[in-house]
mmCIF file with all atom_site columns, C-alpha atoms in Angstrom:
data_model
loop_
_atom_site.group_PDB
_atom_site.id
_atom_site.type_symbol
_atom_site.label_atom_id
_atom_site.label_alt_id
_atom_site.label_comp_id
_atom_site.label_asym_id
_atom_site.label_entity_id
_atom_site.label_seq_id
_atom_site.pdbx_PDB_ins_code
_atom_site.Cartn_x
_atom_site.Cartn_y
_atom_site.Cartn_z
_atom_site.occupancy
_atom_site.B_iso_or_equiv
_atom_site.pdbx_formal_charge
_atom_site.auth_seq_id
_atom_site.auth_comp_id
_atom_site.auth_asym_id
_atom_site.auth_atom_id
_atom_site.pdbx_PDB_model_num
ATOM 1   C CA . UNK A 1 1   ? 62.105 9.856   6.719  1.00 78.00 ? 1   UNK A CA 1
ATOM 2   C CA . UNK A 1 2   ? 64.172 7.670   9.437  1.00 86.00 ? 2   UNK A CA 1
ATOM 3   C CA . UNK A 1 3   ? 64.477 4.171   10.546 1.00 89.00 ? 3   UNK A CA 1
ATOM 4   C CA . UNK A 1 4   ? 62.599 2.667   13.287 1.00 91.00 ? 4   UNK A CA 1
ATOM 5   C CA . UNK A 1 5   ? 64.356 2.588   17.003 1.00 93.00 ? 5   UNK A CA 1
ATOM 6   C CA . UNK A 1 6   ? 64.865 -0.738  17.952 1.00 94.00 ? 6   UNK A CA 1
ATOM 7   C CA . UNK A 1 7   ? 61.380 -0.125  20.500 1.00 95.00 ? 7   UNK A CA 1
ATOM 8   C CA . UNK A 1 8   ? 59.224 1.324   17.720 1.00 94.00 ? 8   UNK A CA 1
ATOM 9   C CA . UNK A 1 9   ? 60.583 -1.896  15.465 1.00 93.00 ? 9   UNK A CA 1
ATOM 10  C CA . UNK A 1 10  ? 59.834 -4.335  18.201 1.00 94.00 ? 10  UNK A CA 1
ATOM 11  C CA . UNK A 1 11  ? 56.366 -3.104  18.251 1.00 95.00 ? 11  UNK A CA 1
ATOM 12  C CA . UNK A 1 12  ? 56.059 -3.770  14.370 1.00 94.00 ? 12  UNK A CA 1
ATOM 13  C CA . UNK A 1 13  ? 57.342 -7.105  14.306 1.00 93.00 ? 13  UNK A CA 1
ATOM 14  C CA . UNK A 1 14  ? 55.398 -8.039  17.509 1.00 94.00 ? 14  UNK A CA 1
ATOM 15  C CA . UNK A 1 15  ? 52.315 -7.097  15.825 1.00 93.00 ? 15  UNK A CA 1
ATOM 16  C CA . UNK A 1 16  ? 52.851 -7.951  12.425 1.00 93.00 ? 16  UNK A CA 1
ATOM 17  C CA . UNK A 1 17  ? 53.994 -12.141 13.786 1.00 92.00 ? 17  UNK A CA 1
ATOM 18  C CA . UNK A 1 18  ? 50.298 -12.172 15.054 1.00 93.00 ? 18  UNK A CA 1
ATOM 19  C CA . UNK A 1 19  ? 49.348 -12.288 11.882 1.00 93.00 ? 19  UNK A CA 1
ATOM 20  C CA . UNK A 1 20  ? 52.124 -13.862 9.716  1.00 91.00 ? 20  UNK A CA 1
ATOM 21  C CA . UNK A 1 21  ? 54.443 -15.325 12.373 1.00 87.00 ? 21  UNK A CA 1
ATOM 22  C CA . UNK A 1 22  ? 58.224 -16.000 11.117 1.00 86.00 ? 22  UNK A CA 1
ATOM 23  C CA . UNK A 1 23  ? 57.562 -15.173 7.943  1.00 88.00 ? 23  UNK A CA 1
ATOM 24  C CA . UNK A 1 24  ? 58.942 -11.524 8.579  1.00 87.00 ? 24  UNK A CA 1
ATOM 25  C CA . UNK A 1 25  ? 62.182 -12.338 7.486  1.00 84.00 ? 25  UNK A CA 1
ATOM 26  C CA . UNK A 1 26  ? 60.863 -12.904 4.105  1.00 86.00 ? 26  UNK A CA 1
ATOM 27  C CA . UNK A 1 27  ? 59.073 -9.157  4.011  1.00 84.00 ? 27  UNK A CA 1
ATOM 28  C CA . UNK A 1 28  ? 62.611 -7.776  4.459  1.00 79.00 ? 28  UNK A CA 1
ATOM 29  C CA . UNK A 1 29  ? 64.582 -10.709 2.556  1.00 81.00 ? 29  UNK A CA 1
ATOM 30  C CA . UNK A 1 30  ? 63.063 -11.006 -1.247 1.00 82.00 ? 30  UNK A CA 1
ATOM 31  C CA . UNK A 1 31  ? 64.210 -12.680 -3.808 1.00 83.00 ? 31  UNK A CA 1
ATOM 32  C CA . UNK A 1 32  ? 64.176 -9.256  -6.429 1.00 85.00 ? 32  UNK A CA 1
ATOM 33  C CA . UNK A 1 33  ? 65.307 -6.704  -3.516 1.00 85.00 ? 33  UNK A CA 1
ATOM 34  C CA . UNK A 1 34  ? 65.809 -5.486  -0.101 1.00 86.00 ? 34  UNK A CA 1
ATOM 35  C CA . UNK A 1 35  ? 62.989 -3.480  1.793  1.00 88.00 ? 35  UNK A CA 1
ATOM 36  C CA . UNK A 1 36  ? 63.174 -2.069  5.162  1.00 88.00 ? 36  UNK A CA 1
ATOM 37  C CA . UNK A 1 37  ? 60.600 0.023   7.426  1.00 91.00 ? 37  UNK A CA 1
ATOM 38  C CA . UNK A 1 38  ? 60.763 3.666   7.591  1.00 90.00 ? 38  UNK A CA 1
ATOM 39  C CA . UNK A 1 39  ? 59.077 6.143   9.891  1.00 90.00 ? 39  UNK A CA 1
ATOM 40  C CA . UNK A 1 40  ? 57.239 9.353   8.577  1.00 85.00 ? 40  UNK A CA 1
ATOM 41  C CA . UNK A 1 41  ? 55.012 11.058  10.020 1.00 86.00 ? 41  UNK A CA 1
ATOM 42  C CA . UNK A 1 42  ? 54.110 8.373   12.699 1.00 89.00 ? 42  UNK A CA 1
ATOM 43  C CA . UNK A 1 43  ? 53.289 5.862   9.881  1.00 91.00 ? 43  UNK A CA 1
ATOM 44  C CA . UNK A 1 44  ? 55.525 3.221   9.134  1.00 93.00 ? 44  UNK A CA 1
ATOM 45  C CA . UNK A 1 45  ? 56.156 2.386   5.487  1.00 92.00 ? 45  UNK A CA 1
ATOM 46  C CA . UNK A 1 46  ? 57.613 -0.979  3.715  1.00 92.00 ? 46  UNK A CA 1
ATOM 47  C CA . UNK A 1 47  ? 60.023 0.539   1.135  1.00 91.00 ? 47  UNK A CA 1
ATOM 48  C CA . UNK A 1 48  ? 62.703 -0.896  -1.238 1.00 89.00 ? 48  UNK A CA 1
ATOM 49  C CA . UNK A 1 49  ? 66.176 0.306   -0.174 1.00 88.00 ? 49  UNK A CA 1
ATOM 50  C CA . UNK A 1 50  ? 66.863 1.452   -3.816 1.00 89.00 ? 50  UNK A CA 1
ATOM 51  C CA . UNK A 1 51  ? 63.602 3.694   -3.836 1.00 87.00 ? 51  UNK A CA 1
ATOM 52  C CA . UNK A 1 52  ? 64.490 4.739   0.124  1.00 85.00 ? 52  UNK A CA 1
ATOM 53  C CA . UNK A 1 53  ? 67.831 6.082   -1.374 1.00 86.00 ? 53  UNK A CA 1
ATOM 54  C CA . UNK A 1 54  ? 66.357 8.061   -4.189 1.00 85.00 ? 54  UNK A CA 1
ATOM 55  C CA . UNK A 1 55  ? 63.746 9.459   -1.522 1.00 80.00 ? 55  UNK A CA 1
ATOM 56  C CA . UNK A 1 56  ? 66.515 11.280  0.655  1.00 80.00 ? 56  UNK A CA 1
ATOM 57  C CA . UNK A 1 57  ? 66.997 13.740  -1.915 1.00 82.00 ? 57  UNK A CA 1
ATOM 58  C CA . UNK A 1 58  ? 63.172 14.841  -1.100 1.00 83.00 ? 58  UNK A CA 1
ATOM 59  C CA . UNK A 1 59  ? 62.717 17.040  1.977  1.00 81.00 ? 59  UNK A CA 1
ATOM 60  C CA . UNK A 1 60  ? 60.230 16.096  4.822  1.00 76.00 ? 60  UNK A CA 1
ATOM 61  C CA . UNK A 1 61  ? 58.346 19.069  4.163  1.00 79.00 ? 61  UNK A CA 1
ATOM 62  C CA . UNK A 1 62  ? 57.266 18.157  0.614  1.00 79.00 ? 62  UNK A CA 1
ATOM 63  C CA . UNK A 1 63  ? 57.388 14.246  1.166  1.00 77.00 ? 63  UNK A CA 1
ATOM 64  C CA . UNK A 1 64  ? 53.647 12.974  1.807  1.00 76.00 ? 64  UNK A CA 1
ATOM 65  C CA . UNK A 1 65  ? 53.831 9.100   1.938  1.00 79.00 ? 65  UNK A CA 1
ATOM 66  C CA . UNK A 1 66  ? 56.855 6.673   0.726  1.00 81.00 ? 66  UNK A CA 1
ATOM 67  C CA . UNK A 1 67  ? 56.522 3.044   -0.091 1.00 86.00 ? 67  UNK A CA 1
ATOM 68  C CA . UNK A 1 68  ? 53.478 1.031   1.232  1.00 90.00 ? 68  UNK A CA 1
ATOM 69  C CA . UNK A 1 69  ? 51.864 2.483   4.679  1.00 90.00 ? 69  UNK A CA 1
ATOM 70  C CA . UNK A 1 70  ? 51.886 -0.854  7.066  1.00 92.00 ? 70  UNK A CA 1
ATOM 71  C CA . UNK A 1 71  ? 50.454 1.135   9.990  1.00 93.00 ? 71  UNK A CA 1
ATOM 72  C CA . UNK A 1 72  ? 50.766 3.781   12.004 1.00 93.00 ? 72  UNK A CA 1
ATOM 73  C CA . UNK A 1 73  ? 51.719 4.620   15.896 1.00 94.00 ? 73  UNK A CA 1
ATOM 74  C CA . UNK A 1 74  ? 48.991 6.008   17.787 1.00 93.00 ? 74  UNK A CA 1
ATOM 75  C CA . UNK A 1 75  ? 50.030 8.843   20.472 1.00 94.00 ? 75  UNK A CA 1
ATOM 76  C CA . UNK A 1 76  ? 50.057 6.184   23.011 1.00 94.00 ? 76  UNK A CA 1
ATOM 77  C CA . UNK A 1 77  ? 53.073 4.770   21.677 1.00 93.00 ? 77  UNK A CA 1
ATOM 78  C CA . UNK A 1 78  ? 51.017 1.432   20.383 1.00 95.00 ? 78  UNK A CA 1
ATOM 79  C CA . UNK A 1 79  ? 51.508 0.500   16.644 1.00 95.00 ? 79  UNK A CA 1
ATOM 80  C CA . UNK A 1 80  ? 48.080 0.192   14.752 1.00 94.00 ? 80  UNK A CA 1
ATOM 81  C CA . UNK A 1 81  ? 47.940 -2.403  11.394 1.00 94.00 ? 81  UNK A CA 1
ATOM 82  C CA . UNK A 1 82  ? 46.155 -0.393  8.938  1.00 92.00 ? 82  UNK A CA 1
ATOM 83  C CA . UNK A 1 83  ? 44.389 -2.219  5.460  1.00 92.00 ? 83  UNK A CA 1
ATOM 84  C CA . UNK A 1 84  ? 47.203 -0.731  3.451  1.00 90.00 ? 84  UNK A CA 1
ATOM 85  C CA . UNK A 1 85  ? 49.073 -3.734  4.352  1.00 92.00 ? 85  UNK A CA 1
ATOM 86  C CA . UNK A 1 86  ? 46.367 -6.346  3.532  1.00 93.00 ? 86  UNK A CA 1
ATOM 87  C CA . UNK A 1 87  ? 48.630 -7.403  0.572  1.00 93.00 ? 87  UNK A CA 1
ATOM 88  C CA . UNK A 1 88  ? 51.627 -8.724  2.478  1.00 92.00 ? 88  UNK A CA 1
ATOM 89  C CA . UNK A 1 89  ? 49.068 -9.889  5.181  1.00 93.00 ? 89  UNK A CA 1
ATOM 90  C CA . UNK A 1 90  ? 47.058 -11.873 3.172  1.00 94.00 ? 90  UNK A CA 1
ATOM 91  C CA . UNK A 1 91  ? 50.081 -13.194 1.279  1.00 92.00 ? 91  UNK A CA 1
ATOM 92  C CA . UNK A 1 92  ? 51.971 -14.475 4.126  1.00 92.00 ? 92  UNK A CA 1
ATOM 93  C CA . UNK A 1 93  ? 49.450 -15.201 6.831  1.00 92.00 ? 93  UNK A CA 1
ATOM 94  C CA . UNK A 1 94  ? 49.674 -18.479 8.975  1.00 92.00 ? 94  UNK A CA 1
ATOM 95  C CA . UNK A 1 95  ? 45.560 -18.610 10.032 1.00 94.00 ? 95  UNK A CA 1
ATOM 96  C CA . UNK A 1 96  ? 42.744 -17.836 7.438  1.00 95.00 ? 96  UNK A CA 1
ATOM 97  C CA . UNK A 1 97  ? 39.005 -17.275 7.853  1.00 95.00 ? 97  UNK A CA 1
ATOM 98  C CA . UNK A 1 98  ? 36.539 -17.416 4.876  1.00 96.00 ? 98  UNK A CA 1
ATOM 99  C CA . UNK A 1 99  ? 33.113 -15.957 5.371  1.00 96.00 ? 99  UNK A CA 1
ATOM 100 C CA . UNK A 1 100 ? 30.464 -16.500 3.721  1.00 95.00 ? 100 UNK A CA 1
ATOM 101 C CA . UNK A 1 101 ? 28.642 -14.179 1.153  1.00 93.00 ? 101 UNK A CA 1
ATOM 102 C CA . UNK A 1 102 ? 25.846 -13.380 3.524  1.00 92.00 ? 102 UNK A CA 1
ATOM 103 C CA . UNK A 1 103 ? 28.661 -11.827 5.782  1.00 92.00 ? 103 UNK A CA 1
ATOM 104 C CA . UNK A 1 104 ? 30.735 -9.824  3.573  1.00 93.00 ? 104 UNK A CA 1
ATOM 105 C CA . UNK A 1 105 ? 29.099 -6.664  3.496  1.00 93.00 ? 105 UNK A CA 1
ATOM 106 C CA . UNK A 1 106 ? 28.493 -6.874  7.333  1.00 93.00 ? 106 UNK A CA 1
ATOM 107 C CA . UNK A 1 107 ? 32.352 -7.593  7.632  1.00 94.00 ? 107 UNK A CA 1
ATOM 108 C CA . UNK A 1 108 ? 32.968 -4.744  4.841  1.00 93.00 ? 108 UNK A CA 1
ATOM 109 C CA . UNK A 1 109 ? 30.823 -2.489  7.146  1.00 92.00 ? 109 UNK A CA 1
ATOM 110 C CA . UNK A 1 110 ? 33.391 -2.982  10.178 1.00 91.00 ? 110 UNK A CA 1
ATOM 111 C CA . UNK A 1 111 ? 30.784 -5.336  12.421 1.00 94.00 ? 111 UNK A CA 1
ATOM 112 C CA . UNK A 1 112 ? 32.880 -8.945  13.696 1.00 95.00 ? 112 UNK A CA 1
ATOM 113 C CA . UNK A 1 113 ? 32.069 -11.963 12.321 1.00 95.00 ? 113 UNK A CA 1
ATOM 114 C CA . UNK A 1 114 ? 29.776 -14.224 13.936 1.00 94.00 ? 114 UNK A CA 1
ATOM 115 C CA . UNK A 1 115 ? 29.613 -18.140 13.822 1.00 95.00 ? 115 UNK A CA 1
ATOM 116 C CA . UNK A 1 116 ? 26.682 -18.264 11.548 1.00 94.00 ? 116 UNK A CA 1
ATOM 117 C CA . UNK A 1 117 ? 28.722 -16.416 8.829  1.00 93.00 ? 117 UNK A CA 1
ATOM 118 C CA . UNK A 1 118 ? 31.709 -18.650 9.330  1.00 93.00 ? 118 UNK A CA 1
ATOM 119 C CA . UNK A 1 119 ? 32.324 -20.315 6.113  1.00 92.00 ? 119 UNK A CA 1
ATOM 120 C CA . UNK A 1 120 ? 35.710 -22.303 7.033  1.00 92.00 ? 120 UNK A CA 1
ATOM 121 C CA . UNK A 1 121 ? 38.460 -21.540 9.541  1.00 93.00 ? 121 UNK A CA 1
ATOM 122 C CA . UNK A 1 122 ? 42.359 -22.600 9.235  1.00 93.00 ? 122 UNK A CA 1
ATOM 123 C CA . UNK A 1 123 ? 42.560 -26.131 11.443 1.00 93.00 ? 123 UNK A CA 1
ATOM 124 C CA . UNK A 1 124 ? 44.204 -25.374 15.048 1.00 92.00 ? 124 UNK A CA 1
ATOM 125 C CA . UNK A 1 125 ? 43.629 -21.372 14.929 1.00 93.00 ? 125 UNK A CA 1
ATOM 126 C CA . UNK A 1 126 ? 44.196 -20.518 18.508 1.00 94.00 ? 126 UNK A CA 1
ATOM 127 C CA . UNK A 1 127 ? 42.260 -18.048 20.354 1.00 94.00 ? 127 UNK A CA 1
ATOM 128 C CA . UNK A 1 128 ? 43.341 -14.170 20.404 1.00 94.00 ? 128 UNK A CA 1
ATOM 129 C CA . UNK A 1 129 ? 45.140 -15.151 17.052 1.00 94.00 ? 129 UNK A CA 1
ATOM 130 C CA . UNK A 1 130 ? 45.588 -12.413 14.142 1.00 94.00 ? 130 UNK A CA 1
ATOM 131 C CA . UNK A 1 131 ? 43.909 -14.004 11.109 1.00 95.00 ? 131 UNK A CA 1
ATOM 132 C CA . UNK A 1 132 ? 43.279 -12.647 7.761  1.00 96.00 ? 132 UNK A CA 1
ATOM 133 C CA . UNK A 1 133 ? 39.655 -12.862 6.586  1.00 96.00 ? 133 UNK A CA 1
ATOM 134 C CA . UNK A 1 134 ? 39.169 -13.720 2.792  1.00 96.00 ? 134 UNK A CA 1
ATOM 135 C CA . UNK A 1 135 ? 35.287 -14.104 1.179  1.00 95.00 ? 135 UNK A CA 1
ATOM 136 C CA . UNK A 1 136 ? 34.505 -17.639 -0.071 1.00 95.00 ? 136 UNK A CA 1
ATOM 137 C CA . UNK A 1 137 ? 35.956 -16.914 -3.516 1.00 95.00 ? 137 UNK A CA 1
ATOM 138 C CA . UNK A 1 138 ? 39.513 -16.025 -1.769 1.00 94.00 ? 138 UNK A CA 1
ATOM 139 C CA . UNK A 1 139 ? 39.575 -12.114 -1.761 1.00 95.00 ? 139 UNK A CA 1
ATOM 140 C CA . UNK A 1 140 ? 40.942 -10.664 1.060  1.00 96.00 ? 140 UNK A CA 1
ATOM 141 C CA . UNK A 1 141 ? 38.702 -8.418  2.477  1.00 95.00 ? 141 UNK A CA 1
ATOM 142 C CA . UNK A 1 142 ? 40.446 -7.421  5.713  1.00 95.00 ? 142 UNK A CA 1
ATOM 143 C CA . UNK A 1 143 ? 41.709 -8.769  9.293  1.00 95.00 ? 143 UNK A CA 1
ATOM 144 C CA . UNK A 1 144 ? 41.054 -9.677  12.289 1.00 95.00 ? 144 UNK A CA 1
ATOM 145 C CA . UNK A 1 145 ? 41.772 -11.450 15.833 1.00 96.00 ? 145 UNK A CA 1
ATOM 146 C CA . UNK A 1 146 ? 39.807 -14.677 16.679 1.00 95.00 ? 146 UNK A CA 1
ATOM 147 C CA . UNK A 1 147 ? 37.525 -14.780 19.500 1.00 95.00 ? 147 UNK A CA 1
ATOM 148 C CA . UNK A 1 148 ? 37.558 -18.654 19.711 1.00 92.00 ? 148 UNK A CA 1
ATOM 149 C CA . UNK A 1 149 ? 39.600 -21.247 18.985 1.00 93.00 ? 149 UNK A CA 1
ATOM 150 C CA . UNK A 1 150 ? 38.979 -23.532 16.007 1.00 92.00 ? 150 UNK A CA 1
ATOM 151 C CA . UNK A 1 151 ? 37.970 -26.280 18.062 1.00 93.00 ? 151 UNK A CA 1
ATOM 152 C CA . UNK A 1 152 ? 35.454 -23.664 20.046 1.00 92.00 ? 152 UNK A CA 1
ATOM 153 C CA . UNK A 1 153 ? 34.060 -22.388 16.740 1.00 90.00 ? 153 UNK A CA 1
ATOM 154 C CA . UNK A 1 154 ? 32.415 -25.708 16.182 1.00 90.00 ? 154 UNK A CA 1
ATOM 155 C CA . UNK A 1 155 ? 30.424 -26.010 19.825 1.00 92.00 ? 155 UNK A CA 1
ATOM 156 C CA . UNK A 1 156 ? 29.165 -22.125 20.039 1.00 93.00 ? 156 UNK A CA 1
ATOM 157 C CA . UNK A 1 157 ? 25.998 -21.081 19.030 1.00 93.00 ? 157 UNK A CA 1
ATOM 158 C CA . UNK A 1 158 ? 25.294 -18.844 15.910 1.00 93.00 ? 158 UNK A CA 1
ATOM 159 C CA . UNK A 1 159 ? 25.124 -16.058 17.392 1.00 93.00 ? 159 UNK A CA 1
ATOM 160 C CA . UNK A 1 160 ? 28.502 -16.041 18.876 1.00 94.00 ? 160 UNK A CA 1
ATOM 161 C CA . UNK A 1 161 ? 31.703 -13.505 17.764 1.00 95.00 ? 161 UNK A CA 1
ATOM 162 C CA . UNK A 1 162 ? 34.097 -16.013 16.164 1.00 95.00 ? 162 UNK A CA 1
ATOM 163 C CA . UNK A 1 163 ? 36.537 -13.228 14.610 1.00 95.00 ? 163 UNK A CA 1
ATOM 164 C CA . UNK A 1 164 ? 37.130 -9.747  16.028 1.00 96.00 ? 164 UNK A CA 1
ATOM 165 C CA . UNK A 1 165 ? 37.422 -7.057  13.109 1.00 95.00 ? 165 UNK A CA 1
ATOM 166 C CA . UNK A 1 166 ? 40.131 -5.159  12.869 1.00 94.00 ? 166 UNK A CA 1
ATOM 167 C CA . UNK A 1 167 ? 40.342 -3.678  9.179  1.00 92.00 ? 167 UNK A CA 1
ATOM 168 C CA . UNK A 1 168 ? 38.524 -3.973  6.306  1.00 94.00 ? 168 UNK A CA 1
ATOM 169 C CA . UNK A 1 169 ? 38.744 -3.113  2.679  1.00 92.00 ? 169 UNK A CA 1
ATOM 170 C CA . UNK A 1 170 ? 35.900 -0.767  3.016  1.00 86.00 ? 170 UNK A CA 1
ATOM 171 C CA . UNK A 1 171 ? 37.965 1.588   4.882  1.00 81.00 ? 171 UNK A CA 1
ATOM 172 C CA . UNK A 1 172 ? 39.317 2.856   1.649  1.00 80.00 ? 172 UNK A CA 1
ATOM 173 C CA . UNK A 1 173 ? 36.117 4.315   0.998  1.00 78.00 ? 173 UNK A CA 1
ATOM 174 C CA . UNK A 1 174 ? 35.254 5.321   5.015  1.00 79.00 ? 174 UNK A CA 1
ATOM 175 C CA . UNK A 1 175 ? 39.050 6.626   6.077  1.00 76.00 ? 175 UNK A CA 1
ATOM 176 C CA . UNK A 1 176 ? 40.288 7.740   2.681  1.00 71.00 ? 176 UNK A CA 1
ATOM 177 C CA . UNK A 1 177 ? 41.712 11.129  3.970  1.00 72.00 ? 177 UNK A CA 1
ATOM 178 C CA . UNK A 1 178 ? 43.241 9.510   6.552  1.00 70.00 ? 178 UNK A CA 1
ATOM 179 C CA . UNK A 1 179 ? 45.167 6.553   5.419  1.00 63.00 ? 179 UNK A CA 1
ATOM 180 C CA . UNK A 1 180 ? 47.939 8.113   3.243  1.00 63.00 ? 180 UNK A CA 1
#
């Protein structure tokens, strides 16, 4: 468990900024206590500073995970957000997409969101912007990247992809061995 380097921190913040914008500071400077990001086994964890200090007494060999896993670095050193970060992305998300009930299951199986399944979308959402995908009853289902802007979504045909799938809560079942 170690602090992130400047380059690693930059990659993490760039990825988070796609989804929550300038609210990254609210993640680190919370009212209840301060939090930080730590790297352990190529995974980035979000942990309170108090718990991090307690964990320094545990050997790296015996430490499985620490805090909430926000994502991991790939072998090519790119940062990939994981579904375990959904609660925080949903809390601070700037842009949101709601899918119809008929499309929820398709999205949870890892498919993209088509225009026919789009319920609502936040106004002025740009193209290639990170969004949190919600059900019509405001339950966060996952996150993705818009393929079309809000204005373009109004003009496309129903079979056009409007949100590219990145992660969904179905991954808890599909990838349970690798999520730690």
